[in-house]
Short mmCIF file of C-alpha atoms in Angstrom, two decimals:
data_model
loop_
_atom_site.label_atom_id
_atom_site.label_comp_id
_atom_site.label_asym_id
_atom_site.label_seq_id
_atom_site.Cartn_x
_atom_site.Cartn_y
_atom_site.Cartn_z
CA UNK A 1 9.06 -15.94 4.26
CA UNK A 2 5.12 -16.12 4.10
CA UNK A 3 3.89 -19.47 3.94
CA UNK A 4 -0.08 -19.48 2.31
CA UNK A 5 -2.07 -22.14 3.92
CA UNK A 6 -5.19 -24.10 2.80
CA UNK A 7 -7.17 -21.36 4.15
CA UNK A 8 -5.42 -17.95 3.28
CA UNK A 9 -4.88 -19.36 -0.44
CA UNK A 10 -8.20 -20.76 -1.71
CA UNK A 11 -7.48 -22.67 -4.56
CA UNK A 12 -4.62 -20.94 -5.73
CA UNK A 13 -2.29 -23.79 -6.90
CA UNK A 14 1.58 -23.54 -8.06
CA UNK A 15 0.94 -22.10 -11.38
CA UNK A 16 -1.08 -19.07 -10.06
CA UNK A 17 1.47 -18.86 -7.75
CA UNK A 18 4.32 -18.28 -10.08
CA UNK A 19 1.46 -15.62 -12.19
CA UNK A 20 1.25 -13.96 -9.10
CA UNK A 21 5.16 -13.61 -8.44
CA UNK A 22 6.07 -12.80 -12.23
CA UNK A 23 3.20 -10.01 -12.14
CA UNK A 24 4.06 -8.83 -8.76
CA UNK A 25 7.63 -8.55 -10.33
CA UNK A 26 6.38 -5.91 -13.60
CA UNK A 27 2.56 -5.59 -14.15
CA UNK A 28 3.02 -4.64 -17.28
CA UNK A 29 3.75 -8.38 -19.04
CA UNK A 30 1.77 -9.54 -22.08
CA UNK A 31 -0.67 -12.35 -21.74
CA UNK A 32 1.83 -13.93 -24.03
CA UNK A 33 4.41 -12.95 -21.77
CA UNK A 34 2.80 -14.78 -18.88
CA UNK A 35 2.00 -17.48 -20.34
CA UNK A 36 5.68 -17.96 -22.00
CA UNK A 37 7.14 -16.90 -18.06
CA UNK A 38 4.48 -20.07 -16.44
CA UNK A 39 4.68 -22.08 -19.68
CA UNK A 40 1.01 -22.31 -20.45
CA UNK A 41 -0.71 -21.27 -23.14
CA UNK A 42 -2.34 -17.64 -23.60
CA UNK A 43 -5.99 -18.54 -23.08
CA UNK A 44 -5.81 -20.37 -19.69
CA UNK A 45 -2.86 -17.66 -18.58
CA UNK A 46 -5.93 -15.39 -19.45
CA UNK A 47 -8.27 -17.21 -16.93
CA UNK A 48 -6.15 -17.46 -14.29
CA UNK A 49 -5.74 -13.74 -14.30
CA UNK A 50 -9.36 -13.29 -13.83
CA UNK A 51 -9.85 -15.19 -11.47
CA UNK A 52 -6.90 -14.42 -9.64
CA UNK A 53 -8.95 -10.29 -10.53
CA UNK A 54 -12.13 -11.77 -9.70
CA UNK A 55 -11.35 -13.37 -6.19
CA UNK A 56 -9.47 -10.07 -4.91
CA UNK A 57 -5.70 -12.07 -5.10
CA UNK A 58 -5.19 -8.85 -7.71
CA UNK A 59 -6.69 -5.57 -6.21
CA UNK A 60 -5.05 -3.23 -8.80
CA UNK A 61 -2.48 -2.59 -11.64
CA UNK A 62 -0.22 0.49 -10.70
CA UNK A 63 2.89 2.24 -11.80
CA UNK A 64 5.97 3.36 -9.26
CA UNK A 65 6.82 6.21 -9.59
CA UNK A 66 10.24 7.96 -8.12
CA UNK A 67 9.11 10.81 -5.59
CA UNK A 68 12.65 12.60 -5.27
CA UNK A 69 12.57 13.65 -9.22
CA UNK A 70 8.91 14.08 -8.81
CA UNK A 71 10.27 16.64 -5.98
CA UNK A 72 8.05 14.33 -3.24
CA UNK A 73 11.02 12.59 -1.94
CA UNK A 74 10.74 13.45 2.00
CA UNK A 75 8.83 10.72 3.57
CA UNK A 76 7.83 11.09 6.87
CA UNK A 77 6.22 8.39 8.57
CA UNK A 78 3.18 9.81 11.39
CA UNK A 79 2.37 8.51 13.95
CA UNK A 80 -1.21 9.30 15.45
CA UNK A 81 -2.82 9.48 18.73
CA UNK A 82 -6.07 10.01 18.66
CA UNK A 83 -8.01 11.67 21.61
CA UNK A 84 -10.77 9.20 21.97
CA UNK A 85 -11.53 6.28 19.68
CA UNK A 86 -14.49 4.59 18.80
CA UNK A 87 -15.72 3.07 15.65
CA UNK A 88 -17.50 6.27 13.82
CA UNK A 89 -14.38 8.61 14.81
CA UNK A 90 -11.78 6.40 13.39
CA UNK A 91 -14.24 5.95 10.28
CA UNK A 92 -14.55 9.45 10.00
CA UNK A 93 -10.16 10.03 10.85
CA UNK A 94 -9.48 7.36 7.82
CA UNK A 95 -12.30 9.04 5.46
CA UNK A 96 -10.03 12.42 5.67
CA UNK A 97 -7.07 10.62 5.33
CA UNK A 98 -8.54 9.43 2.32
CA UNK A 99 -8.86 12.66 0.71
CA UNK A 100 -5.67 13.74 1.25
CA UNK A 101 -3.32 13.02 -1.96
CA UNK A 102 0.12 13.94 0.65
CA UNK A 103 -0.42 10.73 2.41
CA UNK A 104 0.26 7.66 0.51
CA UNK A 105 -0.37 5.25 3.18
CA UNK A 106 -2.40 4.90 6.55
CA UNK A 107 -2.56 1.81 9.34
CA UNK A 108 -4.54 0.95 12.13
CA UNK A 109 -2.19 0.02 14.78
CA UNK A 110 -2.57 -1.56 17.94
CA UNK A 111 -0.11 0.17 21.02
CA UNK A 112 0.55 3.74 22.11
CA UNK A 113 -0.36 4.99 18.47
CA UNK A 114 -3.79 4.41 16.38
CA UNK A 115 -3.07 5.42 12.88
CA UNK A 116 0.38 5.33 11.04
CA UNK A 117 0.85 7.24 7.72
CA UNK A 118 3.28 7.45 5.80
CA UNK A 119 3.11 11.18 4.13
CA UNK A 120 5.55 12.10 0.89
CA UNK A 121 6.08 16.37 1.06
CA UNK A 122 8.71 18.24 -1.02
CA UNK A 123 10.91 19.01 1.95
CA UNK A 124 10.81 19.88 5.66
CA UNK A 125 8.91 23.72 5.32
CA UNK A 126 5.39 21.98 3.00
CA UNK A 127 5.46 19.05 5.27
CA UNK A 128 5.38 21.82 8.03
CA UNK A 129 2.65 23.45 7.23
CA UNK A 130 0.93 19.98 5.83
CA UNK A 131 0.83 19.35 9.24
CA UNK A 132 -0.19 22.59 10.43
CA UNK A 133 -2.78 23.27 8.03
CA UNK A 134 -4.08 19.92 7.28
CA UNK A 135 -3.60 17.09 9.14
CA UNK A 136 -3.91 19.89 11.81
CA UNK A 137 -7.26 20.49 11.58
CA UNK A 138 -8.29 16.93 12.08
CA UNK A 139 -10.37 17.38 15.37
CA UNK A 140 -10.79 13.85 16.50
CA UNK A 141 -6.44 14.40 17.23
CA UNK A 142 -4.54 14.14 19.87
CA UNK A 143 -0.47 14.18 18.62
CA UNK A 144 1.26 13.20 15.95
CA UNK A 145 4.54 12.04 15.95
CA UNK A 146 6.96 12.57 12.98
CA UNK A 147 9.58 10.02 12.40
CA UNK A 148 11.85 11.49 9.05
CA UNK A 149 13.11 8.90 6.71
CA UNK A 150 16.83 9.47 6.31
CA UNK A 151 16.92 6.74 3.06
CA UNK A 152 14.96 4.29 1.56
CA UNK A 153 17.12 0.88 1.85
CA UNK A 154 14.46 -0.97 0.66
CA UNK A 155 10.99 -1.57 -1.03
CA UNK A 156 10.10 -3.91 -2.94
CA UNK A 157 6.56 -2.65 -3.38
CA UNK A 158 5.06 -5.89 -2.85
CA UNK A 159 4.55 -9.20 -0.52
CA UNK A 160 7.06 -12.65 -0.73
CA UNK A 161 4.83 -15.03 -1.58
#
């Protein structure tokens, strides 16, 4: 369980937390539905949501698509080792990765590797082509280690608050 302390929670109260929990479960709730779930009237809920958005607690509203139905259900985690790493190289790598639609997540990590990418592909052949023709063109990379997802057992698409 993630504990929210005064330092990282700022001025959030239990109602703000309740709003975040409800929206994380269903971001399509209307203000009226949300107000009913957190036991407030419409105007205060609307104002709280604007505050949560403005202060960066809510960064985006999105729809989660079914990758398998869209023929992009071959998921791979790629551990990337850079030839050398410094601010400019890392910044250039992140810019390159942000322009690649198959990369759905990118993390700068510690340890043996420098970055962890989550990649969605159609199948093994399309992933192989992606590695050779897309990732393979990034000069600053030294190596890629691929881990193939056999099945997704849990994905909450959120954080526990």
